[in-house]
Short mmCIF file of C-alpha atoms and ligand atoms in Angstrom, two decimals:
data_model
loop_
_atom_site.label_atom_id
_atom_site.label_comp_id
_atom_site.label_asym_id
_atom_site.label_seq_id
_atom_site.Cartn_x
_atom_site.Cartn_y
_atom_site.Cartn_z
CA MET A 1 27.43 9.82 39.41
CA ASP A 2 29.55 12.73 40.39
CA SER A 3 28.21 16.26 40.85
CA SER A 4 30.10 17.66 37.39
CA LEU A 5 28.43 14.71 35.49
CA ALA A 6 25.19 15.34 37.10
CA SER A 7 24.89 18.99 35.89
CA ILE A 8 25.90 18.30 32.14
CA PRO A 9 22.02 17.83 30.96
CA SER A 10 20.62 20.87 32.57
CA ALA A 11 23.82 22.88 31.31
CA LEU A 12 23.13 21.43 27.95
CA ALA A 13 19.64 22.29 28.09
CA ARG A 14 20.30 25.84 28.93
CA VAL A 15 22.93 26.36 26.29
CA ARG A 16 20.08 25.01 23.87
CA ASP A 17 17.78 27.53 25.38
CA ARG A 18 20.22 30.31 24.81
CA ILE A 19 21.01 29.49 21.27
CA ALA A 20 17.27 29.25 20.49
CA ASN A 21 16.63 32.70 22.18
CA ALA A 22 19.56 34.27 20.27
CA ALA A 23 18.43 32.80 17.06
CA ALA A 24 14.87 34.09 17.22
CA ARG A 25 16.20 37.74 18.33
CA ALA A 26 18.26 37.58 14.87
CA GLY A 27 14.92 36.36 13.15
CA ARG A 28 16.76 33.10 12.30
CA PRO A 29 15.39 29.29 13.06
CA ALA A 30 17.45 27.46 15.97
CA HIS A 31 17.89 24.54 13.54
CA ALA A 32 20.05 26.98 11.41
CA ILE A 33 22.91 26.75 14.27
CA THR A 34 24.62 23.58 15.03
CA LEU A 35 25.79 23.08 18.43
CA VAL A 36 29.30 21.38 18.74
CA ALA A 37 29.68 20.34 22.34
CA VAL A 38 33.47 20.76 22.97
CA SER A 39 34.41 17.64 25.22
CA LYS A 40 38.44 18.13 25.00
CA MET A 41 40.01 17.31 28.27
CA HIS A 42 36.67 15.83 29.76
CA PRO A 43 36.45 12.14 30.52
CA LEU A 44 34.57 9.82 28.26
CA GLU A 45 31.68 9.50 30.87
CA ALA A 46 30.95 13.24 30.20
CA VAL A 47 30.27 12.62 26.42
CA HIS A 48 28.01 9.48 27.44
CA THR A 49 26.08 11.78 29.79
CA ALA A 50 25.58 14.38 27.02
CA ILE A 51 24.78 11.79 24.50
CA GLU A 52 21.87 10.56 26.64
CA ALA A 53 20.93 14.26 26.82
CA GLY A 54 20.45 14.01 23.16
CA GLN A 55 23.63 15.57 22.10
CA THR A 56 25.01 14.37 18.79
CA VAL A 57 28.03 16.51 17.65
CA PHE A 58 31.31 16.83 19.69
CA GLY A 59 34.22 18.86 19.24
CA GLU A 60 38.00 17.75 20.11
CA ASN A 61 41.09 19.58 19.69
CA ARG A 62 43.61 16.48 19.65
CA VAL A 63 43.45 13.68 17.34
CA GLN A 64 45.06 11.18 19.77
CA GLU A 65 42.56 12.31 22.38
CA ALA A 66 39.69 12.39 20.18
CA GLN A 67 40.69 8.71 18.86
CA ALA A 68 40.88 7.22 22.53
CA LYS A 69 37.57 8.71 23.27
CA PHE A 70 35.62 8.33 20.27
CA ALA A 71 36.49 4.99 19.06
CA GLY A 72 33.14 3.01 19.06
CA ILE A 73 31.18 6.02 19.94
CA ASN A 74 27.99 6.88 17.72
CA ALA A 75 28.32 10.57 17.52
CA GLU A 76 29.67 13.11 15.00
CA LEU A 77 33.19 14.36 15.58
CA HIS A 78 34.55 17.69 14.80
CA LEU A 79 37.97 18.41 14.96
CA ILE A 80 38.69 21.87 15.89
CA GLY A 81 42.14 22.25 16.99
CA ALA A 82 45.54 22.97 15.32
CA LEU A 83 46.12 19.91 13.26
CA GLN A 84 49.68 18.76 12.49
CA THR A 85 50.55 17.19 9.12
CA ASN A 86 51.71 13.96 10.47
CA LYS A 87 48.13 13.39 12.09
CA ALA A 88 46.20 14.16 8.89
CA LYS A 89 45.62 10.56 8.27
CA ASP A 90 44.04 9.56 11.70
CA ALA A 91 42.17 12.86 11.52
CA VAL A 92 40.40 11.93 8.16
CA ARG A 93 39.50 8.70 9.69
CA ILE A 94 37.83 9.74 12.75
CA ALA A 95 36.34 13.36 12.03
CA SER A 96 33.14 13.67 10.17
CA MET A 97 34.54 17.56 9.91
CA ILE A 98 37.91 19.17 10.31
CA GLN A 99 37.32 22.78 11.21
CA SER A 100 40.94 23.85 11.29
CA LEU A 101 42.40 23.67 7.68
CA ASP A 102 44.74 26.68 7.75
CA ARG A 103 47.76 26.29 5.61
CA PRO A 104 49.06 24.93 2.31
CA ARG A 105 51.16 22.07 3.75
CA LEU A 106 48.05 20.77 5.65
CA SER A 107 45.79 20.95 2.52
CA ASP A 108 48.46 18.74 0.78
CA ALA A 109 48.56 16.40 3.69
CA LEU A 110 44.77 16.24 3.77
CA HIS A 111 44.61 15.74 0.21
CA ALA A 112 46.54 12.74 0.22
CA ALA A 113 44.92 11.42 3.19
CA LEU A 114 41.14 11.65 1.85
CA ALA A 115 39.83 8.85 -0.37
CA ALA A 116 38.92 9.92 -3.72
CA ASP A 117 35.40 9.19 -3.32
CA GLY A 118 34.72 9.45 0.31
CA ASP A 119 32.12 12.44 1.18
CA ARG A 120 33.61 12.97 4.77
CA PRO A 121 35.09 14.63 6.57
CA MET A 122 33.93 18.03 5.50
CA LEU A 123 36.57 21.14 5.80
CA LEU A 124 36.32 24.74 7.44
CA ILE A 125 39.23 26.80 6.73
CA GLU A 126 40.37 28.47 9.80
CA VAL A 127 41.03 32.33 9.77
CA ASN A 128 43.27 34.19 12.24
CA VAL A 129 40.86 37.06 12.22
CA GLY A 130 42.95 38.91 14.79
CA ASP A 131 46.26 38.27 13.04
CA GLU A 132 47.74 36.96 16.41
CA SER A 133 51.28 35.46 15.91
CA GLN A 134 50.95 32.89 18.37
CA LYS A 135 47.64 31.76 16.85
CA SER A 136 46.68 29.22 14.10
CA GLY A 137 44.44 30.17 11.08
CA VAL A 138 45.51 31.64 7.74
CA PRO A 139 46.25 35.26 8.04
CA ARG A 140 43.46 37.59 7.23
CA ASN A 141 45.31 39.14 3.91
CA GLN A 142 45.93 35.87 2.66
CA ALA A 143 42.45 34.35 3.30
CA ASP A 144 41.02 34.94 0.16
CA ALA A 145 43.72 33.28 -1.82
CA PHE A 146 43.79 30.35 0.38
CA ILE A 147 40.14 29.65 0.36
CA ASN A 148 40.00 29.91 -3.38
CA GLN A 149 42.86 27.21 -3.63
CA CYS A 150 41.00 24.86 -1.24
CA ILE A 151 37.81 25.30 -2.95
CA HIS A 152 39.40 24.40 -6.46
CA ARG A 153 41.14 21.42 -5.04
CA PHE A 154 38.50 19.78 -2.47
CA GLY A 155 35.15 21.55 -4.20
CA ASN A 156 31.94 20.99 -2.17
CA ARG A 157 34.02 19.58 0.70
CA VAL A 158 35.10 22.90 1.69
CA GLN A 159 31.85 24.12 3.77
CA GLY A 160 32.84 27.33 5.50
CA LEU A 161 35.08 29.06 7.87
CA MET A 162 36.05 29.07 11.23
CA CYS A 163 37.60 31.51 13.61
CA VAL A 164 38.73 32.23 17.32
CA PRO A 165 38.76 35.98 17.93
CA PRO A 166 41.57 37.48 19.90
CA LEU A 167 40.73 37.11 23.83
CA GLY A 168 39.52 40.39 25.83
CA ALA A 169 38.58 42.34 22.66
CA ASN A 170 34.97 42.85 21.35
CA PRO A 171 34.51 39.89 19.05
CA GLU A 172 31.66 40.94 17.08
CA PRO A 173 33.56 43.04 14.33
CA HIS A 174 35.54 39.75 13.75
CA PHE A 175 32.49 37.65 13.57
CA ALA A 176 31.06 40.20 11.05
CA TRP A 177 34.02 40.01 9.02
CA LEU A 178 34.11 36.16 9.07
CA ALA A 179 30.47 35.83 8.06
CA ASP A 180 31.01 38.30 5.28
CA ARG A 181 34.07 36.38 3.78
CA ALA A 182 32.05 33.10 3.94
CA ALA A 183 29.17 34.80 1.97
CA ARG A 184 31.50 36.21 -0.31
CA HIS A 185 32.81 32.80 -1.12
CA GLY A 186 29.31 31.22 -1.29
CA LEU A 187 30.22 29.14 1.70
CA PRO A 188 27.34 28.16 3.87
CA VAL A 189 28.94 27.59 7.23
CA VAL A 190 30.29 29.75 9.59
CA SER A 191 31.97 28.35 12.82
CA MET A 192 32.21 30.95 15.44
CA GLY A 193 31.23 31.65 19.11
CA MET A 194 32.38 29.63 22.21
CA SER A 195 31.18 29.63 26.01
CA ASP A 196 31.52 33.24 26.40
CA ASP A 197 30.52 34.78 23.05
CA PHE A 198 27.97 32.62 21.33
CA GLU A 199 25.11 34.79 21.29
CA ALA A 200 27.18 37.57 19.96
CA ALA A 201 28.36 35.14 17.12
CA ILE A 202 24.79 33.96 16.34
CA ARG A 203 23.74 37.76 16.03
CA GLN A 204 26.62 38.01 13.43
CA GLY A 205 25.48 34.99 11.33
CA SER A 206 27.09 32.18 13.06
CA THR A 207 25.85 28.63 11.70
CA CYS A 208 28.02 26.68 14.31
CA VAL A 209 28.99 27.12 17.77
CA ARG A 210 31.47 25.43 19.60
CA VAL A 211 30.63 25.40 23.45
CA GLY A 212 32.87 23.40 26.09
CA THR A 213 32.80 25.16 29.51
CA ALA A 214 29.09 26.14 29.53
CA ILE A 215 28.15 22.56 29.07
CA PHE A 216 30.91 20.50 30.65
CA GLY A 217 32.18 22.91 33.28
CA ARG A 218 35.74 24.06 33.96
CA ARG A 219 38.79 21.81 32.11
CA MET A 220 41.00 20.25 34.44
C1 PLP B 301 38.24 24.80 23.58
C2 PLP B 301 37.58 25.62 22.37
C3 PLP B 301 36.14 25.91 22.44
C4 PLP B 301 35.35 25.70 23.65
O1 PLP B 301 35.84 26.85 24.40
P1 PLP B 301 34.89 27.18 25.58
O2 PLP B 301 35.11 28.48 26.16
O3 PLP B 301 35.10 26.07 26.68
O4 PLP B 301 33.32 27.19 25.36
C5 PLP B 301 35.59 26.07 21.13
N1 PLP B 301 36.79 26.51 19.93
C6 PLP B 301 37.84 25.82 20.12
C7 PLP B 301 38.80 26.22 18.88
C8 PLP B 301 38.61 25.63 21.28
O5 PLP B 301 39.96 25.19 21.32
#
């Protein structure tokens, strides 16, 4: 096993510890926070190693890479990257959760792709909390209307909100804003926090952290 693979179990254990400590400081149980191990751009062997170390939930950005890697693997897969409408069918087939529902055309495409009686994938609505022009996510000032439309259309399948705050700025006000939006809409899941800021996200009420680098190392 090469050294990057060998370090995955201990890195994973360290991240789990940090999640538990951050949760305890916030007066929340550790099990209230789901750890999504973001395996994008890491090989299948890395996923296997994490599974052997007890990890059950993984995140990928691209549908094609996710299909190639996770076909036949017994793990929960979350799609967390910008999703093209022409990939909606494939996305629905492989994902247990799609975290990046962010515009009406994608809502239409997912609606068409979903089996009427299927209960997966669950959906999170991504909000562009920093209103950055190059980022995906529904703009902040359209978020309430879009969330309401999606809840009306998809019902309980819409579980919550997701964000990636602007790089280099203090993320906490953005995390606080997202958690407050989710609460106002009665949505239980708040997906926020990555390798560099998941403890701050947990302090602000995150229920789902998406951690790649701190588990798998730098992406090639
Ligand atoms: C890549 C990615 C992550 C993981 O980022 P790290 O900094 O490697 O932990 C989390 N969320 C999204 C949406 C990503 O694209």
